[in-house]
mmCIF file of C-alpha atoms in Angstrom:
data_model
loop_
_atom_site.group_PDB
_atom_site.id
_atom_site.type_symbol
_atom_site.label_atom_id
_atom_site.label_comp_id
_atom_site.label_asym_id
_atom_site.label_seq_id
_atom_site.Cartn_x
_atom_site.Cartn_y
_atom_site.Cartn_z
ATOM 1 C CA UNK A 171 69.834 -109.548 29.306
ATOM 2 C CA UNK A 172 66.956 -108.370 31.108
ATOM 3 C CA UNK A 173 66.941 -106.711 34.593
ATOM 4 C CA UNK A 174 63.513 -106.255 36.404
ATOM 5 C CA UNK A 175 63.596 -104.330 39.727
ATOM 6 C CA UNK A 176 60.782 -104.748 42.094
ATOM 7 C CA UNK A 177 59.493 -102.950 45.315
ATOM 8 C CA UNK A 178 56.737 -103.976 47.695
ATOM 9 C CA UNK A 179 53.546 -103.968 45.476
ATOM 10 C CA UNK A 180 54.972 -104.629 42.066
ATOM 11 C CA UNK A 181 53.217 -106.886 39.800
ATOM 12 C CA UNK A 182 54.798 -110.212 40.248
ATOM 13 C CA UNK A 183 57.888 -111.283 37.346
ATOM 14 C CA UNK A 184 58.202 -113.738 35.207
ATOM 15 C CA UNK A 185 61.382 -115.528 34.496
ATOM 16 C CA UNK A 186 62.193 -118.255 32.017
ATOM 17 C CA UNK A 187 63.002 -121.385 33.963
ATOM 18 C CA UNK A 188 66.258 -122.434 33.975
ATOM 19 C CA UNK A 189 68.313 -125.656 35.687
ATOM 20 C CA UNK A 190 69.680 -124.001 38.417
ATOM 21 C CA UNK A 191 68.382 -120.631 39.713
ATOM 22 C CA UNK A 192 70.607 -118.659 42.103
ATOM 23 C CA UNK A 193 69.449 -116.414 45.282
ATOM 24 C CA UNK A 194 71.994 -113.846 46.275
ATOM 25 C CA UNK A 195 71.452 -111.211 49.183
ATOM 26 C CA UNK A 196 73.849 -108.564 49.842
ATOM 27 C CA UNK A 197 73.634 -105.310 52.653
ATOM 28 C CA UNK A 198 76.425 -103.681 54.172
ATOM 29 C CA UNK A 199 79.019 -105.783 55.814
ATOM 30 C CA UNK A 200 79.320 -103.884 58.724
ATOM 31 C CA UNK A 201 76.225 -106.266 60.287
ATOM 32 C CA UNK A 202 75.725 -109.455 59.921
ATOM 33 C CA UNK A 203 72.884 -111.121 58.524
ATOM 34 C CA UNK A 204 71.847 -114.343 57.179
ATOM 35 C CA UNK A 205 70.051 -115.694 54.142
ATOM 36 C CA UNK A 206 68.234 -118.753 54.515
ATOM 37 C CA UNK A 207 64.938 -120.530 51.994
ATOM 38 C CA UNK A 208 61.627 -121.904 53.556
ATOM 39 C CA UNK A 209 61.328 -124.754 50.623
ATOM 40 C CA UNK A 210 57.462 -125.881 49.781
ATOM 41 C CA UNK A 211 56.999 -128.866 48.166
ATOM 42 C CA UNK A 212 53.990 -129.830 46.085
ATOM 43 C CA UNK A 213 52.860 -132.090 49.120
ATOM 44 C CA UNK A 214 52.751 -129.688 51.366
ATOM 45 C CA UNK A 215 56.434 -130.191 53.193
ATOM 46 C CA UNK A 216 57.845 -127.458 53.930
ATOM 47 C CA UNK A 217 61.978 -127.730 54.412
ATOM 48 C CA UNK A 218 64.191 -124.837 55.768
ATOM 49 C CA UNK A 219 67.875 -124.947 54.149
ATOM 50 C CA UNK A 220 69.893 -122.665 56.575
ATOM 51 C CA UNK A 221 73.496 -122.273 57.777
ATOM 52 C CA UNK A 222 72.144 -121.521 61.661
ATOM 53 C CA UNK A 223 69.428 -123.397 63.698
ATOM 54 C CA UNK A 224 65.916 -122.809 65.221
ATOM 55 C CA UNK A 225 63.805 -125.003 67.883
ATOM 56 C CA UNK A 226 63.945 -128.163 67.024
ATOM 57 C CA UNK A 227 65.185 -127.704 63.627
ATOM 58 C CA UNK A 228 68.828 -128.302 63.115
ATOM 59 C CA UNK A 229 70.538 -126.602 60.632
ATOM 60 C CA UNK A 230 70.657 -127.432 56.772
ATOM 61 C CA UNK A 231 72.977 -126.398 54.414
ATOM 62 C CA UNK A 232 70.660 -128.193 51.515
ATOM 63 C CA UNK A 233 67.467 -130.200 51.085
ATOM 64 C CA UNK A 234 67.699 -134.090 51.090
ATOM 65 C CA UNK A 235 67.144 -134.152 47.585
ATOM 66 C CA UNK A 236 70.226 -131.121 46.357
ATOM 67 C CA UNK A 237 67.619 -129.451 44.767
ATOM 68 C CA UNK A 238 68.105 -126.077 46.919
ATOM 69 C CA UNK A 239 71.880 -125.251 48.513
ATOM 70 C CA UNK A 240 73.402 -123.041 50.745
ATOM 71 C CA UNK A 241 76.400 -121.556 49.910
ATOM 72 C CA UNK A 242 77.760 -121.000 52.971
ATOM 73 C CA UNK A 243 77.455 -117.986 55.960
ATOM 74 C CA UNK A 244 79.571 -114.757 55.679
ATOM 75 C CA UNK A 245 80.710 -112.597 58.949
ATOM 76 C CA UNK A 246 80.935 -109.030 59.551
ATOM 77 C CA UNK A 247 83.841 -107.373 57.828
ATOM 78 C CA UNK A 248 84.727 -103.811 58.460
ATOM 79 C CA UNK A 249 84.096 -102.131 54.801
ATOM 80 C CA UNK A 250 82.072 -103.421 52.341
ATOM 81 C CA UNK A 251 79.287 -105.450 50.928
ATOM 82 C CA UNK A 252 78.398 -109.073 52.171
ATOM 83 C CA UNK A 253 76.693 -111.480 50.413
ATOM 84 C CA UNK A 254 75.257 -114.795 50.842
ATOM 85 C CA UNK A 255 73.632 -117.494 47.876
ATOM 86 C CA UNK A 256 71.451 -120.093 47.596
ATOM 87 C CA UNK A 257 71.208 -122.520 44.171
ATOM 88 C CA UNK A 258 67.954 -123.715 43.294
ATOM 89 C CA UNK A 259 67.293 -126.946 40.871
ATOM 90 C CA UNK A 260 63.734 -126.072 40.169
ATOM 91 C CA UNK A 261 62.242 -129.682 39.752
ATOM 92 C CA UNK A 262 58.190 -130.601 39.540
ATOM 93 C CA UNK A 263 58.400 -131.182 43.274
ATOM 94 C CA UNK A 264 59.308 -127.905 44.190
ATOM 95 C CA UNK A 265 56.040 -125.477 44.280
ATOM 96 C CA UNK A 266 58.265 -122.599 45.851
ATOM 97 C CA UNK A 267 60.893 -120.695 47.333
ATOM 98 C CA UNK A 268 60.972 -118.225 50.176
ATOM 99 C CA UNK A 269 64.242 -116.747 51.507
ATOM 100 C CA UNK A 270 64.222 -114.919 54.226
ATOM 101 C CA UNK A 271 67.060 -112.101 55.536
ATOM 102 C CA UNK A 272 67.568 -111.949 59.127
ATOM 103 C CA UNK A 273 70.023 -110.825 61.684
ATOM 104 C CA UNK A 274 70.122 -111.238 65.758
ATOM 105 C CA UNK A 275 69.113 -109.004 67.934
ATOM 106 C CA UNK A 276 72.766 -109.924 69.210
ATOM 107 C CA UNK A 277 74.154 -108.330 66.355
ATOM 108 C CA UNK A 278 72.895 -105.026 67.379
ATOM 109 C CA UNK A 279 70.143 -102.528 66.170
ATOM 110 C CA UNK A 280 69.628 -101.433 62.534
ATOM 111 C CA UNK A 281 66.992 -101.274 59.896
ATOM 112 C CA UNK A 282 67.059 -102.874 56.243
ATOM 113 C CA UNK A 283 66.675 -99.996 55.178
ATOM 114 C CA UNK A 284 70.061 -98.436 56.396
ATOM 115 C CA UNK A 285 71.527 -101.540 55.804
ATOM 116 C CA UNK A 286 70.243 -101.672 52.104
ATOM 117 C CA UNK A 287 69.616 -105.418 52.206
ATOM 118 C CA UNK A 288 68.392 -106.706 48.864
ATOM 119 C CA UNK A 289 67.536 -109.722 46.815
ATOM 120 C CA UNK A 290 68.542 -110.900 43.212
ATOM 121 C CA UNK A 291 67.108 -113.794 41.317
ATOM 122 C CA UNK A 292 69.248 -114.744 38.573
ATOM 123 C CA UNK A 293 68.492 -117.567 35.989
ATOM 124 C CA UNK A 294 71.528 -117.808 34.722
ATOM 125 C CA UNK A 295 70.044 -117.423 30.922
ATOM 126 C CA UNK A 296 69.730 -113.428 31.452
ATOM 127 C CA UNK A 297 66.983 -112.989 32.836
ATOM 128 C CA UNK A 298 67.307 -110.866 36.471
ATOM 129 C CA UNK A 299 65.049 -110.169 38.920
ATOM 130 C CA UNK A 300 66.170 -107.461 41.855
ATOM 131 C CA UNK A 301 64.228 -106.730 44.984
ATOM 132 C CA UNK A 302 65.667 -103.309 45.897
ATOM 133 C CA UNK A 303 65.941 -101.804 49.623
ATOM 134 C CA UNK A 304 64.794 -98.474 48.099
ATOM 135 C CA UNK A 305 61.329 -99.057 50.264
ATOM 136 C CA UNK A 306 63.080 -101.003 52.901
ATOM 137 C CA UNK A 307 61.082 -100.797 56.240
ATOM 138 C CA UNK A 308 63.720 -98.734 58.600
ATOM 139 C CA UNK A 309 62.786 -99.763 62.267
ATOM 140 C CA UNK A 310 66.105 -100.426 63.899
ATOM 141 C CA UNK A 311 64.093 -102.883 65.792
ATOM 142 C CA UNK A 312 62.851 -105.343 63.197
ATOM 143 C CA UNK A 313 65.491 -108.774 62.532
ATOM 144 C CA UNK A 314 63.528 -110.672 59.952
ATOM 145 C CA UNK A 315 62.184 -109.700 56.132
ATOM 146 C CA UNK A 316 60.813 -112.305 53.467
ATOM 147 C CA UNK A 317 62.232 -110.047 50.405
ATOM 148 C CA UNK A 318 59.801 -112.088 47.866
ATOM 149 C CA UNK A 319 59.060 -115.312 46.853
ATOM 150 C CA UNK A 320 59.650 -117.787 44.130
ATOM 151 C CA UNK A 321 56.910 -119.579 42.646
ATOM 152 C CA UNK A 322 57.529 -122.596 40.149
ATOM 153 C CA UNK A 323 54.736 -122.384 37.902
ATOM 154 C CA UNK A 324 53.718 -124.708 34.454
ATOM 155 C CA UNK A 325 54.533 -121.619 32.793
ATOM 156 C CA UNK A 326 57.876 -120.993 33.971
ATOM 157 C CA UNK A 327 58.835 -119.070 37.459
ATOM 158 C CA UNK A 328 56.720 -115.629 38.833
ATOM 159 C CA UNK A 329 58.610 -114.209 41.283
ATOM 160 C CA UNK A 330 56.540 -112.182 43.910
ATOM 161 C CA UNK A 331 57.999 -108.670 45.775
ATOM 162 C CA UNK A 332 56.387 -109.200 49.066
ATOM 163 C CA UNK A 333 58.868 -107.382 51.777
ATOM 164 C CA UNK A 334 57.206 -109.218 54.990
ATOM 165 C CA UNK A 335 58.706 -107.963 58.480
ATOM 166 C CA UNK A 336 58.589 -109.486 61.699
ATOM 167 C CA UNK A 337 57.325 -107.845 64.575
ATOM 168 C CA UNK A 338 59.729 -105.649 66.510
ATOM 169 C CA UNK A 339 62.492 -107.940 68.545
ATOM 170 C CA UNK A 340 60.742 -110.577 67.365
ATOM 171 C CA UNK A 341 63.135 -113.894 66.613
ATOM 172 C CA UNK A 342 60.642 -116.602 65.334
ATOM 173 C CA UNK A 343 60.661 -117.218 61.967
ATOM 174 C CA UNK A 344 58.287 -117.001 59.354
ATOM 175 C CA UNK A 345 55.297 -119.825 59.118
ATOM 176 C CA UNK A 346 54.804 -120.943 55.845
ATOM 177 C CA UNK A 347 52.118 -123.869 54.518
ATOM 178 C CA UNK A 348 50.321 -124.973 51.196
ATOM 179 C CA UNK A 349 46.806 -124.008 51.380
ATOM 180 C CA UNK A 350 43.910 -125.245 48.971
ATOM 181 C CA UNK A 351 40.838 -123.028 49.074
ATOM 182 C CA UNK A 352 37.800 -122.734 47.236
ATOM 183 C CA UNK A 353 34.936 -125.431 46.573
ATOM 184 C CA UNK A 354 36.762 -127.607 44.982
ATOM 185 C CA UNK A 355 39.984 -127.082 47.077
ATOM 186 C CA UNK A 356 41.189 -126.181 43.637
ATOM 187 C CA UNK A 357 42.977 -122.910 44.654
ATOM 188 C CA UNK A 358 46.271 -123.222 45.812
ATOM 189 C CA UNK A 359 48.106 -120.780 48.014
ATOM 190 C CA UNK A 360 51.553 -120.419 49.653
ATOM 191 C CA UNK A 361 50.408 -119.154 53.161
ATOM 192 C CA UNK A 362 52.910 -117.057 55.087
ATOM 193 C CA UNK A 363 52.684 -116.422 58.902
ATOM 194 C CA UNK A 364 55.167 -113.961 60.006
ATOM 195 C CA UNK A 365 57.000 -114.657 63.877
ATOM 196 C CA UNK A 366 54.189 -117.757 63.549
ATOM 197 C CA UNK A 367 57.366 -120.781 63.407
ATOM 198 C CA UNK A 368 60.353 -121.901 65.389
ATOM 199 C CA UNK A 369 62.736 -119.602 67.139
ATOM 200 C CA UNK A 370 66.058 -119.192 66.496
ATOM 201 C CA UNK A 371 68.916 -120.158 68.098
ATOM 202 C CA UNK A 372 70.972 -117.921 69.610
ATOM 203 C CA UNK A 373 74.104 -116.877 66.871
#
């Protein structure tokens, strides 16, 4: 088995891809966030599985085609750690995966940091891939964080420690596209805008 942990700035991870690839976030229970995935397709769609809604997106517990699920939303429990998954079928359409953490304002102040919300990619064949909250940002103030991303690659799957925040009290998700650059529009890059997409609804 091999574990790789990651803060912001580490050199992205590789990790042998497997036929179903599993997201879990955990923080203390005594808050309540959510996990949910941006999905980015190879023709530029970009599909949000979540358990909650935004603006004119309803919520999803999986993509049209099964290939990325949501487990299902935990609550607030008094003691403990709380944890939420998402299942990903990595399949030639899929160019990448972004799950995002993020609690209400409604659910009170308090930072990722103090709430020591991390990610874990696991491939199921060994390989693990951690996104500690060691270097957490700790503004009580901030609701949203993209952890990292997951990139589906010829190669196999690089997995990116990005940490992203949103802007204090801000409750608009993340904007994310497929951009070609270069000459040749030969370069392509998953673009994320942070507090740039829908807002959510009230939970």
């Amino acid at each position: 088995m091999s574990t790789i942990n990651m803060t912001k700035g580490s050199a992205s991870a590789r990790m042998t891809k497997s036929s179903s690839i599993r997201v879990r976030c955990w923080w203390d229970s005594r808050t309540d966030y959510d996990l949910y995935a941006l999905v980015v397709y190879t023709d530029g769609r970009v599909k949000t599985v979540a358990t909650f809604p935004a603006e004119g997106v309803p919520a999803q517990l999986a993509t049209a085609d099964g290939a990325v699920k949501h487990l299902g939303d935990v609550g607030r429990q008094a003691i403990g750690v709380a944890e939420e998954i998402i299942e990903i079928a990595l399949d030639d359409s899929i160019r990448a995966v972004i799950p995002v953490a993020y609690s209400a304002q409604s659910n009170g102040n308090g930072s990722f940091f103090e709430y020591r919300v991390s990610m874990e990619l696991d491939n199921g064949l060994g390989d693990r891939v951690v996104v500690t909250a060691e270097n957490a940002n700790d503004n009580s103030r901030i609701y949203t964080c993209v952890p990292g991303m997951l990139e589906n690659t010829p190669d196999g799957v690089s997995v990116h420690a990005l940490e992203h925040y949103s802007k204090p009290k801000s409750e608009d998700r993340p904007l994310v596209s497929l951009v070609r650059r270069g000459l040749m529009k030969k370069t392509e890059v998953v673009a994320i805008e942070m507090d740039a997409g829908p807002r959510n609804a009230y939970k």
